[in-house]
């Protein structure tokens, strides 16, 4: 897949000198769904705002389908749709007029068919003549998405689209993103919900304190770091790992009441059967056995803390 | 030029104007009518003529100018400040638009609205007084230039303003006094000499005088000076707009 969005050494310092983006480089492929995962204040919104022309980059370059966002801003921006984090809509405007306005703003001629299609896709067609202020929060968010899609963008930015949104709407939104992927639209979404990245992204970028810590294929990331752990809870307390079990990669937990075995879910043999046999042979009796899969959240926490340690 | 976008902004602004027709239309017309009743009929009956024109007719150009100036400023400043306030301004920034196109859309709509209101007041005044327009073309030129330049000025205020107080500040503290002391309801020659001199420093005097000349052929200052004044004011506003365009002042962080 060709690169549609290329970010090179992007820096952004706000007035007052705070550096919200520190040398960010990232290539995004056409048609993919990439999730930028980071805690509040990581710089996700700043990154998106800078790409979309809301804030000025301090240094570095961004190109969209080869067009620089500064020198070729018209071509670059007309390919981008942005769903902002904060709901901002003209309260007295009708839904359909608001969507039409967005399309016009992006220089596209009025085409009622396109607007109708977008509104239907977002389940807003019935509400097309309602004033924005009559809508619920979730509906307003749909209007924001409709506005962002009105000019048929090739890249869609969704800045925390499901923050404060109920489960149903969240699932709906994931469905919309899937459908857009089928149409070839590239989606960049930011989130601090791990499940969201896990559920819909092809790739995941982890961002913290204005730096991209890692970008990786989600499945590979899960495979690489998504180790599974087997916890063998014992009836007796151990002071150390018995010599008979020294061949395994074991640690003691719960004050010696638990043996923790890390294994790779993707490998042919997990070694669980042999381990359990050897545990029994060593004369240890089991109380319970639990397995635990590390989620993206664990991965994220590990990455951020590793980074923090290196900085100190 | 993203003409489609300019048209979208312009239409959107005009739509808001018509949505709030009562506020945007009826109130300036009503207040103008009140001026006619109070100044034209009540007081005017005790003033014979000013410079050979009946007092009721004499105040018409000043009244139109006063309304047009304040309307252009308030429409344009509010028009661009409102999106900043509610956050929809970011959509403008993320659209394939440059600042000039934003200005044309917003200031153009504000100029149009104030011109509408000016024309409505002119029509209203025909019901109250006997009126003839000596130089119709000059009248149109003055009206258009005033609407455009004050809409630009209002737009700049709206970009500059960080809160609603600031939005009201300049119109209230600077424009209203200048406009009222600009000879809307009197001829500068009716003032004592000292105040006549001071009035010459009020740019609005030149505009109202020029506009009145277009109606009656009489003026406080030479018509050339009036044209120069409105030309200079328009140029100054365009200069500030160009500065904002270049630097992104108060636009992009
Ligand atoms: N306009 C601004 N002026 C100064 N600092 C800002 C501004 N906007 C954001 N920041 C700071 O930049 C950092 C990143 O913010 P943001 O991009 O909003 O993070 P995120 O979207 O990941 O939560 C934060 O520390 C925030 O306080
Ligand atoms: Mg954010």
PDB file of C-alpha atoms in Angstrom, chain B residues 29 32-33 36 119-129:
ATOM      1  CA  UNK B  29     -36.021  50.245  11.095  1.00  0.00           C
ATOM      2  CA  UNK B  32     -34.843  54.922  12.641  1.00  0.00           C
ATOM      3  CA  UNK B  33     -38.583  55.612  12.594  1.00  0.00           C
ATOM      4  CA  UNK B  36     -37.867  60.584  12.498  1.00  0.00           C
ATOM      5  CA  UNK B 119     -31.814  50.874   1.886  1.00  0.00           C
ATOM      6  CA  UNK B 120     -34.787  49.919   4.043  1.00  0.00           C
ATOM      7  CA  UNK B 121     -34.269  53.045   6.136  1.00  0.00           C
ATOM      8  CA  UNK B 122     -34.020  55.130   2.993  1.00  0.00           C
ATOM      9  CA  UNK B 123     -37.322  53.692   1.825  1.00  0.00           C
ATOM     10  CA  UNK B 124     -38.854  54.250   5.275  1.00  0.00           C
ATOM     11  CA  UNK B 125     -37.760  57.873   5.213  1.00  0.00           C
ATOM     12  CA  UNK B 126     -39.769  58.507   2.061  1.00  0.00           C
ATOM     13  CA  UNK B 127     -42.851  57.943   4.187  1.00  0.00           C
ATOM     14  CA  UNK B 128     -41.828  60.623   6.657  1.00  0.00           C
ATOM     15  CA  UNK B 129     -40.192  63.351   4.628  1.00  0.00           C
TER      16      UNK B 129
END
